[in-house]
CSV table of C-alpha atoms in Angstrom, one decimal:
chain,number,residue,atom,x,y,z
A,1,UNK,CA,94.2,115.3,92.2
A,2,UNK,CA,97.8,113.9,93.6
A,3,UNK,CA,99.0,110.9,96.1
A,4,UNK,CA,99.7,111.8,99.9
A,5,UNK,CA,99.7,110.8,103.5
A,6,UNK,CA,97.4,109.6,105.9
A,7,UNK,CA,97.3,108.7,109.3
A,8,UNK,CA,94.4,106.4,110.3
A,9,UNK,CA,93.4,105.3,113.9
A,10,UNK,CA,93.3,101.9,114.9
A,11,UNK,CA,92.6,99.5,117.5
A,12,UNK,CA,96.5,99.6,120.0
A,13,UNK,CA,98.1,95.8,119.4
A,14,UNK,CA,95.8,95.4,115.7
A,15,UNK,CA,97.6,97.8,113.9
A,16,UNK,CA,99.6,94.7,111.1
A,17,UNK,CA,95.9,92.9,110.9
A,18,UNK,CA,94.2,96.5,109.6
A,19,UNK,CA,96.2,96.6,107.7
A,20,UNK,CA,96.0,93.5,106.2
A,21,UNK,CA,92.3,94.4,106.4
A,22,UNK,CA,93.3,97.5,104.1
A,23,UNK,CA,95.2,95.7,101.6
A,24,UNK,CA,92.7,92.8,101.1
A,25,UNK,CA,89.8,95.2,100.5
A,26,UNK,CA,92.4,97.6,98.0
A,27,UNK,CA,92.1,94.9,95.9
A,28,UNK,CA,88.5,93.5,96.1
A,29,UNK,CA,87.6,96.3,95.4
A,30,UNK,CA,89.8,97.3,92.4
A,31,UNK,CA,91.7,100.4,94.2
A,32,UNK,CA,94.8,100.4,93.6
A,33,UNK,CA,95.3,103.3,91.4
A,34,UNK,CA,94.3,105.3,94.4
A,35,UNK,CA,95.7,103.2,96.7
A,36,UNK,CA,99.2,102.8,96.9
A,37,UNK,CA,101.4,102.3,100.4
A,38,UNK,CA,99.9,101.2,103.7
A,39,UNK,CA,102.8,101.3,106.2
A,40,UNK,CA,102.6,100.2,110.6
A,41,UNK,CA,105.4,102.1,111.9
A,42,UNK,CA,107.7,98.8,112.8
A,43,UNK,CA,111.8,98.0,113.8
A,44,UNK,CA,113.7,95.4,115.2
A,45,UNK,CA,115.3,95.8,118.2
A,46,UNK,CA,117.3,93.4,120.3
A,47,UNK,CA,116.5,92.0,123.1
A,48,UNK,CA,118.2,93.0,126.3
A,49,UNK,CA,118.7,90.4,129.5
A,50,UNK,CA,119.9,92.1,132.9
A,51,UNK,CA,121.1,94.8,130.5
A,52,UNK,CA,123.0,92.5,128.0
A,53,UNK,CA,121.9,91.5,124.0
A,54,UNK,CA,121.1,88.6,123.9
A,55,UNK,CA,121.1,87.6,120.6
A,56,UNK,CA,116.9,87.7,119.9
A,57,UNK,CA,115.3,90.8,118.9
A,58,UNK,CA,111.0,92.2,118.9
A,59,UNK,CA,109.1,93.9,116.6
A,60,UNK,CA,108.5,97.0,118.2
A,61,UNK,CA,105.0,98.9,117.0
A,62,UNK,CA,106.9,102.7,117.2
A,63,UNK,CA,103.4,104.3,116.8
A,64,UNK,CA,100.6,102.3,118.9
A,65,UNK,CA,96.7,102.4,117.5
A,66,UNK,CA,98.3,104.4,113.9
A,67,UNK,CA,98.4,102.8,110.0
A,68,UNK,CA,99.7,105.4,107.9
A,69,UNK,CA,98.4,105.1,104.2
A,70,UNK,CA,99.7,107.0,100.7
A,71,UNK,CA,96.6,107.6,99.0
A,72,UNK,CA,94.4,109.1,96.1
A,73,UNK,CA,91.2,110.6,98.9
A,74,UNK,CA,88.2,109.8,96.2
A,75,UNK,CA,85.4,109.5,97.9
A,76,UNK,CA,85.4,105.6,97.1
A,77,UNK,CA,88.7,104.8,98.9
A,78,UNK,CA,87.8,107.6,101.8
A,79,UNK,CA,84.7,104.6,102.1
A,80,UNK,CA,86.5,102.1,102.0
A,81,UNK,CA,89.3,103.2,104.7
A,82,UNK,CA,86.5,103.8,106.7
A,83,UNK,CA,84.6,101.0,107.0
A,84,UNK,CA,87.4,98.3,107.1
A,85,UNK,CA,87.0,96.3,110.0
A,86,UNK,CA,89.9,98.0,112.8
A,87,UNK,CA,89.8,101.7,112.0
A,88,UNK,CA,88.5,104.0,114.1
A,89,UNK,CA,88.7,107.0,111.8
A,90,UNK,CA,90.8,109.0,110.4
A,91,UNK,CA,93.4,111.3,112.2
A,92,UNK,CA,92.8,114.7,111.2
A,93,UNK,CA,88.4,114.3,109.6
A,94,UNK,CA,86.6,116.4,111.6
A,95,UNK,CA,83.6,113.8,112.0
A,96,UNK,CA,80.3,114.7,110.7
A,97,UNK,CA,81.8,113.8,106.8
A,98,UNK,CA,84.2,115.9,106.1
A,99,UNK,CA,87.6,114.6,104.7
A,100,UNK,CA,90.7,114.7,106.7
A,101,UNK,CA,94.0,116.3,106.0
A,102,UNK,CA,96.6,114.7,104.5
A,103,UNK,CA,100.0,114.7,106.9
A,104,UNK,CA,102.4,117.5,105.5
A,105,UNK,CA,105.9,115.5,103.7
A,106,UNK,CA,107.9,117.2,106.6
A,107,UNK,CA,106.3,115.5,109.5
A,108,UNK,CA,105.8,111.9,107.7
A,109,UNK,CA,109.0,111.5,106.0
A,110,UNK,CA,111.2,111.2,109.9
A,111,UNK,CA,108.6,108.3,110.2
A,112,UNK,CA,109.3,106.2,106.3
A,113,UNK,CA,113.0,107.3,107.3
A,114,UNK,CA,112.9,105.2,111.0
A,115,UNK,CA,111.7,102.1,108.4
A,116,UNK,CA,114.4,102.5,106.0
A,117,UNK,CA,111.9,104.0,103.4
A,118,UNK,CA,114.4,106.5,101.0
A,119,UNK,CA,113.1,107.9,98.1
A,120,UNK,CA,114.7,110.3,95.6
A,121,UNK,CA,111.8,112.5,96.2
A,122,UNK,CA,113.3,113.2,99.8
A,123,UNK,CA,116.6,114.7,98.9
A,124,UNK,CA,114.5,118.2,96.8
A,125,UNK,CA,113.9,119.6,100.8
A,126,UNK,CA,117.6,119.3,101.7
A,127,UNK,CA,120.9,121.5,100.6
A,128,UNK,CA,124.0,122.4,101.2
A,129,UNK,CA,124.2,124.1,104.5
A,130,UNK,CA,121.2,123.1,105.5
A,131,UNK,CA,121.2,122.7,109.1
A,132,UNK,CA,120.4,118.7,110.7
A,133,UNK,CA,120.4,117.0,113.5
A,134,UNK,CA,121.7,113.1,113.6
A,135,UNK,CA,119.3,110.7,114.9
A,136,UNK,CA,121.0,107.9,115.6
A,137,UNK,CA,124.1,106.4,115.4
A,138,UNK,CA,127.2,107.5,117.0
A,139,UNK,CA,127.0,111.0,116.9
A,140,UNK,CA,122.8,110.8,117.8
A,141,UNK,CA,122.0,114.3,119.0
A,142,UNK,CA,124.8,116.4,117.1
A,143,UNK,CA,123.7,118.7,115.2
A,144,UNK,CA,126.2,119.8,111.9
A,145,UNK,CA,125.8,121.7,108.6
A,146,UNK,CA,125.4,119.7,105.5
A,147,UNK,CA,128.5,119.9,103.6
A,148,UNK,CA,127.7,117.1,100.6
A,149,UNK,CA,124.8,115.2,99.5
A,150,UNK,CA,125.2,112.0,97.2
A,151,UNK,CA,121.6,111.1,96.3
A,152,UNK,CA,123.0,108.0,94.6
A,153,UNK,CA,125.0,106.2,97.9
A,154,UNK,CA,122.0,107.5,99.9
A,155,UNK,CA,125.1,109.1,102.2
A,156,UNK,CA,125.1,113.1,103.1
A,157,UNK,CA,128.4,114.2,104.8
A,158,UNK,CA,127.9,117.0,107.8
A,159,UNK,CA,130.1,119.4,109.4
A,160,UNK,CA,129.5,119.1,113.1
A,161,UNK,CA,131.6,119.7,115.9
A,162,UNK,CA,133.3,116.2,117.9
A,163,UNK,CA,135.6,116.4,120.6
A,164,UNK,CA,135.6,120.8,120.3
A,165,UNK,CA,137.2,120.3,116.6
A,166,UNK,CA,135.1,121.2,113.5
A,167,UNK,CA,134.6,117.6,111.7
A,168,UNK,CA,132.7,116.0,108.6
A,169,UNK,CA,131.2,112.7,109.0
A,170,UNK,CA,129.8,110.7,106.4
A,171,UNK,CA,126.1,109.5,107.6
A,172,UNK,CA,123.0,107.5,105.9
A,173,UNK,CA,120.2,109.8,104.9
A,174,UNK,CA,117.8,107.9,106.8
A,175,UNK,CA,120.0,108.6,109.6
A,176,UNK,CA,120.1,113.1,109.6
A,177,UNK,CA,116.6,115.7,110.6
A,178,UNK,CA,116.3,118.8,109.1
A,179,UNK,CA,116.4,121.5,112.0
């Protein structure tokens, strides 16, 4: 069996507490070889007052009510997660004692990228010539073709149309998504 990503439902606003409960239970039940990463998808956002930044930031949960778990789905790991305080169930489980379906890589990758969690395996899905969309930054929403991939620096060169001209721009890998 291989490790895959799963989504767990929790009460909205209790995701961080559920994450802490899961991490404690993984250690206390000796499941470190089956449960790897537990993530609450949060980002820092600037606090605005009258449309201007105040210099303060706040944490925003991108997916309220959900916790992401990278794990190997064994009976013990499944039981531990299901019976953790605050967990209301797995997404993708039809109930009645059936194990949930893992999330496809294409769906978890944008979540990880939004948190700056890029690993080398993500680069294998992208090739020179692929059509991508820029997710953040000054060219947000622009589409273009990949002209170069540099896994060492974590950057991608994308040829896009900018002011009516073909322009090659360098963007961070976490700022693009395949179309």
